[in-house]
Coordinates of C-alpha atoms in Angstrom, one line a residue:
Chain Y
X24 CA 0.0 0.0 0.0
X25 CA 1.0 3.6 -0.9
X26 CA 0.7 6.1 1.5
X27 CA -1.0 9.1 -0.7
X28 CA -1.8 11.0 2.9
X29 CA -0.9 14.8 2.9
X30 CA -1.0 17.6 5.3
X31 CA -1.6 21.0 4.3
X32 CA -1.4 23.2 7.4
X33 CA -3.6 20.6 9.5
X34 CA -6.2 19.5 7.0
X35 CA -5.4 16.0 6.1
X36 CA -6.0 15.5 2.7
X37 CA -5.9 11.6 1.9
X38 CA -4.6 12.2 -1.2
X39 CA -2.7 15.1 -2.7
X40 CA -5.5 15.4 -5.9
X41 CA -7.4 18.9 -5.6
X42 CA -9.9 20.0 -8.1
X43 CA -9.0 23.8 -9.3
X44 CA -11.1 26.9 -8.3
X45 CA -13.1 27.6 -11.3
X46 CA -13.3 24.5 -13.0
X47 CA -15.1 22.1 -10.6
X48 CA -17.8 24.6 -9.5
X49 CA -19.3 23.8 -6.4
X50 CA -18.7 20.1 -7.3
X51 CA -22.5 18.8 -8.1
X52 CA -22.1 18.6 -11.6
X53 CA -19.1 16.1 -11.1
X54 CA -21.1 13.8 -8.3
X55 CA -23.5 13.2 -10.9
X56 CA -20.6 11.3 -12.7
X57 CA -18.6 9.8 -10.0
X58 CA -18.2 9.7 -6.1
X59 CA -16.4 12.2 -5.5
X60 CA -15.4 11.7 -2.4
X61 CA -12.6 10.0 -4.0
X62 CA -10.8 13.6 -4.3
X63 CA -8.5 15.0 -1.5
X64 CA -10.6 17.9 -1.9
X65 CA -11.5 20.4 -4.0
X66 CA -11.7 24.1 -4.2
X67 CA -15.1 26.5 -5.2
X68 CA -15.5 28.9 -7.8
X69 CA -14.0 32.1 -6.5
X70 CA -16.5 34.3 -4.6
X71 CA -17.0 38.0 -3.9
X72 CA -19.5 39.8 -1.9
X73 CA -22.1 40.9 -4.3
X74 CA -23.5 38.8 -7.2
X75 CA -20.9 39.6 -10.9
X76 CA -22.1 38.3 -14.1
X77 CA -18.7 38.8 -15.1
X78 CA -16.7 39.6 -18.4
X79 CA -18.6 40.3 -22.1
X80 CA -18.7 37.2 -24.2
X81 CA -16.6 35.4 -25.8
X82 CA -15.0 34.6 -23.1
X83 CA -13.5 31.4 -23.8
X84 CA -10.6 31.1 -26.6
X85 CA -8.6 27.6 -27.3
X86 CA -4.8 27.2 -27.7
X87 CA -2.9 24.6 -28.9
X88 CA -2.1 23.6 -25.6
X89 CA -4.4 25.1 -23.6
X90 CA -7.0 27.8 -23.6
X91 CA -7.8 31.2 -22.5
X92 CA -10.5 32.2 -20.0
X93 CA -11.5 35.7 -18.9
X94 CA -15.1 34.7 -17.3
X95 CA -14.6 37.7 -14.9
X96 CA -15.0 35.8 -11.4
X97 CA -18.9 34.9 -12.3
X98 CA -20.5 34.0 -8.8
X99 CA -23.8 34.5 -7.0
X100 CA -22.3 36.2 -4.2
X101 CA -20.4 35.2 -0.6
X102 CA -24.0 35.2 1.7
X103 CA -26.0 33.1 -1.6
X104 CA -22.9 30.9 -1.8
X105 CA -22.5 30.2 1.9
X106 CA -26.4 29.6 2.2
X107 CA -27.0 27.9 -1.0
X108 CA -24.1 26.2 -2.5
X109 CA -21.6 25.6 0.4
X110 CA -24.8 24.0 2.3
X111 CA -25.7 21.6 -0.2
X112 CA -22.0 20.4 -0.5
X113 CA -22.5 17.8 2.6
X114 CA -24.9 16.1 0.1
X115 CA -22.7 14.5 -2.2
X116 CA -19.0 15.5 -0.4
X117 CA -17.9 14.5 3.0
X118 CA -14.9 15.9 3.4
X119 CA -13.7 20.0 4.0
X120 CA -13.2 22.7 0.5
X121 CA -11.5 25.1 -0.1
X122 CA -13.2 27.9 -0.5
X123 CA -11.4 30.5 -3.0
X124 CA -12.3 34.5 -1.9
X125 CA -12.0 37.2 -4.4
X126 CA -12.6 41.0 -3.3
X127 CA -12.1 44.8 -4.4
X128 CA -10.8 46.3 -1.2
X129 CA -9.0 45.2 2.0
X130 CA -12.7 45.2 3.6
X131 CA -14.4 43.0 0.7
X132 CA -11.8 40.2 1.4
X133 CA -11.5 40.3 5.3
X134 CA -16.1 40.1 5.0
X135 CA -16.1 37.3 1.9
X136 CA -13.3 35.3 4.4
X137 CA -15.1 35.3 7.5
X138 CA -18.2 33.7 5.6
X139 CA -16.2 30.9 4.4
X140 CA -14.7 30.5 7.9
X141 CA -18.0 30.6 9.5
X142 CA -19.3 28.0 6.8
X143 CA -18.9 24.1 8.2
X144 CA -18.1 23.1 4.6
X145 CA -15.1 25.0 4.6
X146 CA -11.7 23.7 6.0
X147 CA -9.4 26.3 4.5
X148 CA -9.5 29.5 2.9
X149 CA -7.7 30.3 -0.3
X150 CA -7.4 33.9 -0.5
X151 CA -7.1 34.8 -5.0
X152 CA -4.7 37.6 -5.0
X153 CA -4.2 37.0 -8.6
X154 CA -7.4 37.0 -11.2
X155 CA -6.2 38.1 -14.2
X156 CA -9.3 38.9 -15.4
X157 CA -10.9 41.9 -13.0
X158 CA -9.7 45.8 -13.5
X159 CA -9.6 46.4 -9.6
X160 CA -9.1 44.0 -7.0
X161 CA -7.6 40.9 -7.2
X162 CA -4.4 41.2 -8.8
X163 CA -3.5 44.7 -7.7
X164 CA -3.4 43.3 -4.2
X165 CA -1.3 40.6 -5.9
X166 CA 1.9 42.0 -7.1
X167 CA 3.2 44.7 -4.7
X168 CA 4.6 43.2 -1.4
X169 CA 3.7 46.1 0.9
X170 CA -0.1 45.7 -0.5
X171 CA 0.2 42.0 -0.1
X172 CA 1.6 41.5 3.1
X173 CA -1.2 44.4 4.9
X174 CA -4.3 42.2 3.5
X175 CA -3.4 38.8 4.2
X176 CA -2.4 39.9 7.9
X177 CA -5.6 41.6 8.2
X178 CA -7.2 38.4 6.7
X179 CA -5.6 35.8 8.8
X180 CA -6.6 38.2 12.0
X181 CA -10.0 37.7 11.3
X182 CA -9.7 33.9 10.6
X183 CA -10.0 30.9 12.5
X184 CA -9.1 28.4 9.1
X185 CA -5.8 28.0 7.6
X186 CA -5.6 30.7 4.8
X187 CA -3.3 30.2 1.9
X188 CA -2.5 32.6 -0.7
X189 CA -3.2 31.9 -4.2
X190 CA -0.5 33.7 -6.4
X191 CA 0.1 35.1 -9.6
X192 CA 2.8 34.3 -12.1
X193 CA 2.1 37.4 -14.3
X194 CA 5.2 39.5 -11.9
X195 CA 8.7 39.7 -12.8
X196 CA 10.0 37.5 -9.2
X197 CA 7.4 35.8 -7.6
X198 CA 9.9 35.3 -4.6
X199 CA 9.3 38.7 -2.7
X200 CA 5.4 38.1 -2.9
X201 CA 5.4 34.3 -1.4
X202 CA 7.6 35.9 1.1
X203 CA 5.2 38.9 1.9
X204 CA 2.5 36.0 2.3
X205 CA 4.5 34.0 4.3
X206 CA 5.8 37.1 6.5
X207 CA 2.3 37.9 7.3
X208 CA 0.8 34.8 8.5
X209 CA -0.4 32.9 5.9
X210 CA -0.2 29.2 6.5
X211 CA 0.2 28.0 2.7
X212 CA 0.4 29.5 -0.3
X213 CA -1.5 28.2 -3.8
X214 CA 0.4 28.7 -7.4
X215 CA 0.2 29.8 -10.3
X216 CA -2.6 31.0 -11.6
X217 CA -2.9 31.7 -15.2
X218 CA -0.7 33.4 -17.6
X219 CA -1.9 36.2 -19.1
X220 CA -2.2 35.4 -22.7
X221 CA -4.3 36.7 -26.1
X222 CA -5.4 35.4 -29.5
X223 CA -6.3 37.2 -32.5
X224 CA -8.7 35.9 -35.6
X225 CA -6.6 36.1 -38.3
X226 CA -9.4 36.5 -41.0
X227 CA -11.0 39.4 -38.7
X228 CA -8.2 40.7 -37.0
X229 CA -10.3 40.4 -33.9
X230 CA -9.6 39.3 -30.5
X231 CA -10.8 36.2 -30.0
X232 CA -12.3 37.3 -26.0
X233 CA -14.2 40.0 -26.0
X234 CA -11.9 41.3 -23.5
X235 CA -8.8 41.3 -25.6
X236 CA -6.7 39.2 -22.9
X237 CA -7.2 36.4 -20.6
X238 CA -6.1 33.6 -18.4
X239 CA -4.0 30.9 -20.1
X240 CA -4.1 27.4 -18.4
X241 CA -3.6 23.8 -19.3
X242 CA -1.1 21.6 -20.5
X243 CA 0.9 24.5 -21.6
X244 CA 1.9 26.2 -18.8
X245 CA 2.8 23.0 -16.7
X246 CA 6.7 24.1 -16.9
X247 CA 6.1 27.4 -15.9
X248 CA 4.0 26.0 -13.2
X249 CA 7.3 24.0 -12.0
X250 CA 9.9 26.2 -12.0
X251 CA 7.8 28.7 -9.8
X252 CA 7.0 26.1 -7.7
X253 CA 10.3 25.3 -7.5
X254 CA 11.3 28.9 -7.0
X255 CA 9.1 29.5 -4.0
X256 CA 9.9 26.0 -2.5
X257 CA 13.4 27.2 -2.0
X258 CA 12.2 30.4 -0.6
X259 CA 9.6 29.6 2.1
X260 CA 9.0 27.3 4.9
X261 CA 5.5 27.0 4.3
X262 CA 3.4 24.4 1.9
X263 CA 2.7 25.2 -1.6
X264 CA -0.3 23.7 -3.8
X265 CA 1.2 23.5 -6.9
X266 CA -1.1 24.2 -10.1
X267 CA -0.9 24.9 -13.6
X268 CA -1.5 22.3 -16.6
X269 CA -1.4 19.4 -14.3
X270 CA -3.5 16.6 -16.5
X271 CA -1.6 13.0 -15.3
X272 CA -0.5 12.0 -12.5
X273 CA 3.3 11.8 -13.8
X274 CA 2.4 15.4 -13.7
X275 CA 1.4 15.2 -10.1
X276 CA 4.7 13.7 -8.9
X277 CA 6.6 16.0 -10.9
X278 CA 5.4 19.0 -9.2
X279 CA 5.2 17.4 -5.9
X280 CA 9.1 16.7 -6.3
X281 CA 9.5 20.3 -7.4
X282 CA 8.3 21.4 -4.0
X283 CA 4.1 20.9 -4.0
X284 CA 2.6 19.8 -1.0
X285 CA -0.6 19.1 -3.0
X286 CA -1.7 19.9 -6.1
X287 CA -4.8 21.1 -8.0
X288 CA -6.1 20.2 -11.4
X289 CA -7.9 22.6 -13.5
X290 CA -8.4 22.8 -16.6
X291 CA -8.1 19.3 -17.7
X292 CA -11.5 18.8 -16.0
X293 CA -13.2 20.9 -18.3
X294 CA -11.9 18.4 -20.9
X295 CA -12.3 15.5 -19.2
X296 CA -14.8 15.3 -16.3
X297 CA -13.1 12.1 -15.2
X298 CA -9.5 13.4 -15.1
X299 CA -9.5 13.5 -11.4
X300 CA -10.8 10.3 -11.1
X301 CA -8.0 8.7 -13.3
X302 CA -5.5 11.1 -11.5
X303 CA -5.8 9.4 -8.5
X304 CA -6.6 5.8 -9.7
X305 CA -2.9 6.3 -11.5
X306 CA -1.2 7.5 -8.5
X307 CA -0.8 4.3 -6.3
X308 CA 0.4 2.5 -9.4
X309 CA 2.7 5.2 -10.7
X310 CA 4.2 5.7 -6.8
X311 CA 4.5 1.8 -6.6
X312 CA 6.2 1.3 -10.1
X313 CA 8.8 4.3 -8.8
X314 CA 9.5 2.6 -5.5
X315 CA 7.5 5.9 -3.6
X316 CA 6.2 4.3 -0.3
X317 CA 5.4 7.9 1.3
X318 CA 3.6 10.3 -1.3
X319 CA 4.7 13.1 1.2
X320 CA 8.2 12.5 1.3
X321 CA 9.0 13.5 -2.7
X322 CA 7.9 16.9 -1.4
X323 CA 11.0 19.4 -2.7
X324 CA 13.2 16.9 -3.5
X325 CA 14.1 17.8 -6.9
X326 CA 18.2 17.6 -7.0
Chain H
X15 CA -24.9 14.0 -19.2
X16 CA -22.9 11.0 -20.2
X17 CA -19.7 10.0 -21.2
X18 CA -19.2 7.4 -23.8
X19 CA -17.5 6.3 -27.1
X20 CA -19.6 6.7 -30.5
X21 CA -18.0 5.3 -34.2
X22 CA -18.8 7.2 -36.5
X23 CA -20.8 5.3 -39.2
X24 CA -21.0 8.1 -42.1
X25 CA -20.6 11.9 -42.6
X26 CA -22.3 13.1 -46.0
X27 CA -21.5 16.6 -47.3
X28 CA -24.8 18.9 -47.8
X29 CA -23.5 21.8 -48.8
X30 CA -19.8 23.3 -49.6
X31 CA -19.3 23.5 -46.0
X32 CA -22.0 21.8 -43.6
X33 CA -22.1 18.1 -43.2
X34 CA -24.0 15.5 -41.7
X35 CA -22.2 12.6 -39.6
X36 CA -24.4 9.5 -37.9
X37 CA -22.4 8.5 -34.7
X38 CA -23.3 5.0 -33.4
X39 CA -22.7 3.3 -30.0
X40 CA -24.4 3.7 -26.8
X41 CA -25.9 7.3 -26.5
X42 CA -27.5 7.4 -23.1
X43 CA -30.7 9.1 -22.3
X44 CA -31.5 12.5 -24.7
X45 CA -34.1 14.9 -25.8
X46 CA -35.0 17.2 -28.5
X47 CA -33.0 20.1 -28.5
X48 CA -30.0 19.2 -26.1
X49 CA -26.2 19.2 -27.9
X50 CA -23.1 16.9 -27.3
X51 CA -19.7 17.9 -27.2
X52 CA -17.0 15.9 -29.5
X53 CA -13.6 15.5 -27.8
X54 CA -11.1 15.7 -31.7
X55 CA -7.8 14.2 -31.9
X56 CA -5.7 17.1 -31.8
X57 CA -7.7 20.0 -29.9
X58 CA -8.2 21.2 -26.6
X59 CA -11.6 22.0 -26.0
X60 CA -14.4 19.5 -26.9
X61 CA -16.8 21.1 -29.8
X62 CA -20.6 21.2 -28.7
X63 CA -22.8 20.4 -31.5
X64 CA -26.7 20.1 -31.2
X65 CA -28.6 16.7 -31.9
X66 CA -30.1 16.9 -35.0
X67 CA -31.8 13.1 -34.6
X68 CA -30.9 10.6 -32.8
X69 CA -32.6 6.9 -32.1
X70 CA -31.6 4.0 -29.2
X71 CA -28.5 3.5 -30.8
X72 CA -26.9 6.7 -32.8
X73 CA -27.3 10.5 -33.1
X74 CA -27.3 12.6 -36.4
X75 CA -25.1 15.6 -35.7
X76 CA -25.0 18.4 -38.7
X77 CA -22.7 21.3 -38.4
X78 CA -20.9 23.6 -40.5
X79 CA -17.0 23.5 -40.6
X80 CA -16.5 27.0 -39.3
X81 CA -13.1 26.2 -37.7
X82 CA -10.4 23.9 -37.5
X83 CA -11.9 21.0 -35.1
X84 CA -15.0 21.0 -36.9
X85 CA -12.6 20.4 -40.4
X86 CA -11.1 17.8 -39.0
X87 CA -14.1 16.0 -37.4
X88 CA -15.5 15.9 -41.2
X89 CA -12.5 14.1 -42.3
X90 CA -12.3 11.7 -40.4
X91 CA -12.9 8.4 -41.3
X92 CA -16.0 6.1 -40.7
X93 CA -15.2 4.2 -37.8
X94 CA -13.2 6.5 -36.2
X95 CA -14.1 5.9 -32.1
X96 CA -15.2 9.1 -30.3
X97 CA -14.5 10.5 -26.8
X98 CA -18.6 12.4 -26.3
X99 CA -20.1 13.7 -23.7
X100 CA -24.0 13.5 -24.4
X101 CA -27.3 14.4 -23.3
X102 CA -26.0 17.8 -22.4
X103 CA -28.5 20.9 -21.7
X104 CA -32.0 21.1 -20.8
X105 CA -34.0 20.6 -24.5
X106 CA -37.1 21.5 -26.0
X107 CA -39.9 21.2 -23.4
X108 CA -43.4 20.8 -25.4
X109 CA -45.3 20.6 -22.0
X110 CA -45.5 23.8 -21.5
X111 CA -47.1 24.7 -24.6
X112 CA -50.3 26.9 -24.0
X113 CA -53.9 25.4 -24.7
X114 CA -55.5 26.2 -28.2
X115 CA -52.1 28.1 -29.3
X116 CA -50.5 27.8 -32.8
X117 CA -47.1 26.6 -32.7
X118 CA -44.1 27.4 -35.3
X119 CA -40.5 26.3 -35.2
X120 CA -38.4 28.5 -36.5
X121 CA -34.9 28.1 -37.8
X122 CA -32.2 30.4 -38.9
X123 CA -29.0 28.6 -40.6
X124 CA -27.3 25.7 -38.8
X125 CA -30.0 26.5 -36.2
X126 CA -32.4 24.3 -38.4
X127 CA -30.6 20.8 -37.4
X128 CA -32.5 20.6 -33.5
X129 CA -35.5 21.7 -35.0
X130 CA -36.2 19.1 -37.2
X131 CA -35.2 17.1 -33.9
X132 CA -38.2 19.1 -32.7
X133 CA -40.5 18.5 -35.4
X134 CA -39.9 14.9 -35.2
X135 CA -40.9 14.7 -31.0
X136 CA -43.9 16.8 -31.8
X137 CA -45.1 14.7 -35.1
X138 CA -44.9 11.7 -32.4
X139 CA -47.1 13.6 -30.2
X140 CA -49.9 14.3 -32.5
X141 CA -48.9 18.2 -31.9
X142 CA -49.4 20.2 -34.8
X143 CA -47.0 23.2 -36.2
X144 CA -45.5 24.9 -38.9
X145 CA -41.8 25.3 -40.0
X146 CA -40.6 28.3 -41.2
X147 CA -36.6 27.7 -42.4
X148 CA -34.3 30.7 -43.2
X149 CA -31.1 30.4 -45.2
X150 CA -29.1 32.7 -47.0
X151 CA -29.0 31.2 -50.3
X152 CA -30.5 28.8 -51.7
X153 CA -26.9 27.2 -51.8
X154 CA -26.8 27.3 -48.3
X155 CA -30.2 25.1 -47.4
X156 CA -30.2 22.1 -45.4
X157 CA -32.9 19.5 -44.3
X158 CA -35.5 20.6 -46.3
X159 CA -36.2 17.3 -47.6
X160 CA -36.4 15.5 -44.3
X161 CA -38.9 18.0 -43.2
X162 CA -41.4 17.4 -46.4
X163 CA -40.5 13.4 -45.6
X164 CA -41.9 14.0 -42.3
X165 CA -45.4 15.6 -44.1
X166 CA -44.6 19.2 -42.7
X167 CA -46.1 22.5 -44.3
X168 CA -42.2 24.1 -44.7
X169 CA -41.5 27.6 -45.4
X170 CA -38.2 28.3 -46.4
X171 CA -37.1 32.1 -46.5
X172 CA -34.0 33.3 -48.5
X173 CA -32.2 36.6 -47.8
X174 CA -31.1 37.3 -51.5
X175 CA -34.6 35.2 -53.0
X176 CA -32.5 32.7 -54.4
X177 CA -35.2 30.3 -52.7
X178 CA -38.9 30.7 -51.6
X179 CA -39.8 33.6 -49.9
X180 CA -36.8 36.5 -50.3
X181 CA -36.5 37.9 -46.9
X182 CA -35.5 36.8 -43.3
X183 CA -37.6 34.3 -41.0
X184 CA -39.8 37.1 -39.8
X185 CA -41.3 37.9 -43.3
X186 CA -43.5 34.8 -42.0
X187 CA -46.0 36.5 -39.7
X188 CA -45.8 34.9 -36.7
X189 CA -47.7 36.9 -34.3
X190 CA -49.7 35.2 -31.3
X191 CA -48.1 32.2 -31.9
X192 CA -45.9 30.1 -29.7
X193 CA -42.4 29.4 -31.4
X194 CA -39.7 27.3 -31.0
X195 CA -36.4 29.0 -32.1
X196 CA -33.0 28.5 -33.3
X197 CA -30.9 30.3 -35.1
X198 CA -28.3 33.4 -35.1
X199 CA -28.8 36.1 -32.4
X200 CA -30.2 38.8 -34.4
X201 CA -32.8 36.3 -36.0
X202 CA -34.0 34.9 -31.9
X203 CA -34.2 38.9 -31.2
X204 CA -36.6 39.7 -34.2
X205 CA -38.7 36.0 -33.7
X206 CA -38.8 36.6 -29.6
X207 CA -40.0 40.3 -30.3
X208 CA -43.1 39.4 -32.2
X209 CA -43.7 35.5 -30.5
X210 CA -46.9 35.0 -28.3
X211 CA -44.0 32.9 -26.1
X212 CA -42.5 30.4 -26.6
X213 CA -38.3 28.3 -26.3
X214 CA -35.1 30.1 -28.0
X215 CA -32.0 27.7 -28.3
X216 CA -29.0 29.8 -27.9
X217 CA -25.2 29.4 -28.7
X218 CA -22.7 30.2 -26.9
X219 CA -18.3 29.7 -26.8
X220 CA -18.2 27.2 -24.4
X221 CA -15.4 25.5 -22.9
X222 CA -16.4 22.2 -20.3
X223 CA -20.4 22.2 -21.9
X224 CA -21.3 20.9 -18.6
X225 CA -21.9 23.7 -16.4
X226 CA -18.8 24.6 -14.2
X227 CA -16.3 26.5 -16.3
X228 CA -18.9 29.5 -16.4
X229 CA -17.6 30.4 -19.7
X230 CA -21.5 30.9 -21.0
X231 CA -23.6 32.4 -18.5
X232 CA -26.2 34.9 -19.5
X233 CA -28.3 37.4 -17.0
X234 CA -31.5 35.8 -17.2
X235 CA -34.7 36.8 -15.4
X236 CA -34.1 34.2 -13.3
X237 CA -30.5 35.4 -12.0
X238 CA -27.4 34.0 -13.9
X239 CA -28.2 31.0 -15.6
X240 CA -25.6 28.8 -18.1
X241 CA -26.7 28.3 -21.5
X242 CA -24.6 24.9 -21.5
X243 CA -26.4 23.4 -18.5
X244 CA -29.7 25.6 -17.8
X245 CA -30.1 26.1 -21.4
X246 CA -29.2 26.1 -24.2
X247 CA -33.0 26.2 -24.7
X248 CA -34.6 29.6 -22.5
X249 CA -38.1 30.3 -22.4
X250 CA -39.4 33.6 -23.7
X251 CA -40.2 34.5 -19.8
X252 CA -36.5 34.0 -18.8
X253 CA -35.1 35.9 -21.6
X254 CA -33.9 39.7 -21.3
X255 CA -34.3 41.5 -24.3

C-alpha cells in the first residue's frame, strides 16, 4: 500500500488530488458522474460579496495547448454561496473545501473570508490575489509586497481556518510576494494562476475574447507551473499547492518533487470530467512502479 | 450527461461547408434540443454540437465547418471511435405549450438541425405546427427534404430570394403564436419580439459544456443561468431583451 496521505497546514488530505477553483464549481455537476469523495478535496469557484455576471462574451478562446478564460469571477455572491451552495456540499462531499475568496478592497476580502470560515463546509481558505481577469481588486493586491503583506495579515486576524495565498505568475519574481505572504501569516500559499495570454482571428483581426486578454491554463503552462513552484519551494518554509496544466498523475509527482505539498487540477477537468478520477486511480500505481512508499516524502526533492 | 464512445458510421456533405455525420454506440438518455460535445484528436476543447436526430442506438449531428476541429471532425474516417459527452443541456420542453395556441418552429442557418429534432418529437405527439426555415442562399439550405418526408407545411425564407420567400424568417408573420427557435442572435431577437411565447436555443463559446467553467452564463430573469447546463433552450419569460 502507498501512502498518498498529505497535510496542508492541519487539514489531512488523503490524497494530494485537488480539483481547481473555477473548474469544478461547487462540485454537483461532477457527483452526478462519480463519487467524488474519492478527491483529496476540492476548491469553489471564487466568490465575492455581491453577485458579478462577469466579463462580455466570448469569453473562452482555445490554444494549442491550452486555452484562455476571462469569465470575470462569475459568482452569485459570498451570503448566496454560503447559504446555498456551500450548504448543499455535505450532500454529495464528505470531506472540507476550499473555499477561493476574491474581493475589491482590504474590507471585501477580510467580510467574503469570515463567511467561508464561518461556513462548516469550509476547512481552509484560499485567498485569490491574482485574477487576471478583473480591472480592480484581485491582482493589484497581488503583485506589490507592501499591499500584499497588509491584506493577508488583516485576513488571517479575522480567521480561524488556515488561509493560503493563491499567487500570480504574471510579476517579474514571484519570490518577494510568497515571502510577503509568508511574513504575514499565511499558512500555505497556492500557485500559479494563469498566464496572461491573447489570440487574434486572423481573417478578422479580432480578438478572440471580448476582452482582448485572458487567463492561459492547461497543459501548456505546466513548466512554468514547475519552475515557480520550485522557486518559492526554496524560498519559504510554508506548503505550496502546486497548479498549472497538471492533466496525469506523472504530472502530479513532478510538481510534488518540485516542492508541491498538494496539487490542483484545473483545466483538464473541463476536458475531461473524469480526469481527477483517473489522476488518483494512476497515482498508487505510478508511486509503486517508482519505489515511492510515502507520497509526502518527494515533497522538494528535486536535485 | 454521459460520457461514452460513439464510431462514426458516415458523414455526407450537404453543402460546400456543412455536413451530416451518424455517430453510433451507446448514447444514453437525450431529448430534442439538447447538444453533445465531440472530444477531436488534436484539440483542446471539446466542440458542442446540437442533436439533430438521434434513435436507441446513434445520433445525427449536422454542423458547419466553421473552424479547424469541426474540419477535422468531417474528415475523419468512418469508424473512427469518439470520446462524447452526451445528453447535455436542458432541450425543447413541449409541455409547457399553452392550450389552443399555434405553434411554429423557426430556424435560422445551422440553427435548423435541432429543430427538425423538434418536429420529429412533436409529429410523435400528434402536436401540430409549422416550419418556417431561413437560409441565405439557396446554396446554403439544409434538411429541407427531411422536413417534407416528415409531411410538414415548410416555409423556407432566402435573404437574396434565391429560394422561396426572399427575406429573413420574420417575413413569416408569426404573431400570437408560440415558437420554438433556433438560429443566429439577431434572428432569436426579431422571432422573440413578435412570438406570443414560446423556447429560443442559444449558442454560446463554451469550454467544459457541462456547467462549471462558467464560460456561457447569461443574465437571465431568473439570476445567472448557463446556457450549457440551464439552457441552451430559454423560455421567452426567462429571456432579457
Amino acid at each position: 500500500m502507498v501512502n498518498l496521505s498529505t497535510n496542508l497546514s492541519g487539514l489531512i488530505l488523503t490524497n494530494p488530488v485537488i480539483a481547481a477553483s473555477g473548474t469544478f464549481g461547487f462540485g454537483k455537476e461532477f457527483s452526478s458522474l462519480f463519487d467524488i469523495n474519492i478527491l483529496g478535496s476540492f476548491c469553489t469557484k471564487g466568490m465575492t460579496y455581491s453577485p458579478r455576471l462577469g466579463n462580455p462574451q466570448p469569453r473562452i478562446a482555445e490554444c494549442k495547448a491550452g486555452m484562455l478564460n476571462s469569465i470575470g469571477l462569475t459568482n452569485n455572491g459570498a451570503k448566496h454561496i454560503a447559504e446555498h451552495e456551500f450548504l448543499a456540499i455535505k450532500n454529495y462531499f464528505n470531506k472540507p473545501v476550499i473555499a477561493n475568496v476574491c474581493g475589491f478592497s482590504a474590507e471585501e476580502y477580510i467580510k467574503n473570508a469570515i463567511i467561508a470560515d464561518e461556513s462548516p463546509a469550509v476547512g481552509l481558505i484560499e485567498l485569490n490575489v491574482s485574477c487576471p481577469n478583473v480591472k480592480q481588486g484581485g491582482i493589484s493586491f497581488g503583485t506589490q509586497t507592501t499591499v500584499l503583506f497588509k491584506l493577508v495579515n488583516a485576513v488571517k486576524k479575522a480567521i480561524k481556518k488556515p488561509l493560503y495565498v493563491k499567487l500570480s505568475p504574471n510579476v517579474t519574481d514571484i519570490k518577494p510576494l510568497a515571502k510577503a505572504s509568508e511574513e504575514a501569516g499565511a499558512d500555505g500559499l497556492s500557485l500559479i494562476n494563469t498566464l496572461l495570454g491573447a489570440r487574434i482571428d486572423i481573417n478578422t483581426r479580432k480578438f478572440i475574447l471580448a476582452n482582448k486578454y485572458g487567463g492561459y491554463s492547461g497543459k501548456g503552462i505546466f513548466p512554468v507551473a514547475v519552475r515557480m513552484v520550485n522557486e518559492v519551494y526554496n524560498s519559504v518554509k510554508i506548503p505550496i499547492i502546486g497548479m498549472g496544466g497538471i492533466s496525469t498523475a506523472a504530472d502530479v509527482l513532478e510538481m510534488m518533487i518540485a516542492g508541491a505539498t498538494a496539487v490542483q487540477v484545473g483545466t483538464a477537468n473541463l476536458i475531461d470530467p473524469f480526469a481527477c478520477k483517473k489522476i488518483i486511480e494512476k497515482l498508487p500505481i505510478l508511486c509503486k512502479k517508482l519505489g515511492i512508499k510515502t507520497l509526502s516524502e518527494i515533497v522538494g526533492s528535486a536535485r | 450527461m454521459k460520457k461514452t464512445l460513439l464510431t462514426i458510421k458516415s458523414t455526407l456533405k450537404l453543402t460546400d461547408d456543412v455536413f451530416k455525420t451518424i455517430l453510433e454506440g451507446d448514447v444514453g438518455t437525450l431529448k430534442a434540443g439538447q447538444f453533445i460535445d465531440i472530444k477531436i484528436e488534436g484539440f483542446t476543447l471539446r466542440r458542442p454540437i446540437s442533436i439533430c436526430d438521434f434513435d436507441k442506438n446513434s445520433i445525427t449531428i449536422v454542423y458547419k465547418t466553421i473552424g479547424e476541429g469541426t474540419l477535422a471532425l468531417s474528415n475523419l474516417p468512418n469508424g473512427q471511435r469518439l470520446d462524447v459527452l452526451t445528453g447535455l443541456g436542458n432541450g425543447f420542453d413541449s409541455t409547457k405549450i399553452p392550450a389552443n395556441t399555434k405553434i411554429s418552429l423557426v430556424g435560422g442557418g445551422l440553427g435548423v438541425p435541432p429543430l427538425y429534432c423538434l418536429a420529429k418529437h412533436l409529429k410523435g405527439q400528434n402536436i401540430n405546427f409549422d416550419v418556417i426555415l431561413g437560409f441565405n442562399s439557396d446554396k446554403e439550405i439544409i434538411l429541407l427534404n427531411d422536413f417534407n418526408a416528415l409531411g410538414i407545411n415548410t416555409v423556407v425564407t432566402t435573404a437574396d430570394g434565391s429560394y422561396g420567400m426572399k427575406g429573413f424568417v420574420t417575413a413569416v408573420d408569426n404573431k400570437d403564436k408560440y415558437v420554438f427557435a433556433c438560429g443566429p442572435m439577431p434572428m432569436l431577437k426579431a422571432v422573440y419580439k413578435v412570438s406570443n411565447g414560446g423556447q429560443f436555443s442559444f449558442e454560446a463559446r463554451m469550454a467544459c459544456g457541462f456547467g462549471v467553467c462558467q464560460g456561457c452564463t447569461i443574465q437571465t430573469t431568473q439570476g445567472f443561468l448557463r446556457v450549457c447546463a440551464d439552457g441552451p433552450v430559454f423560455t421567452k419569460e426567462q429571456i432579457i431583451w
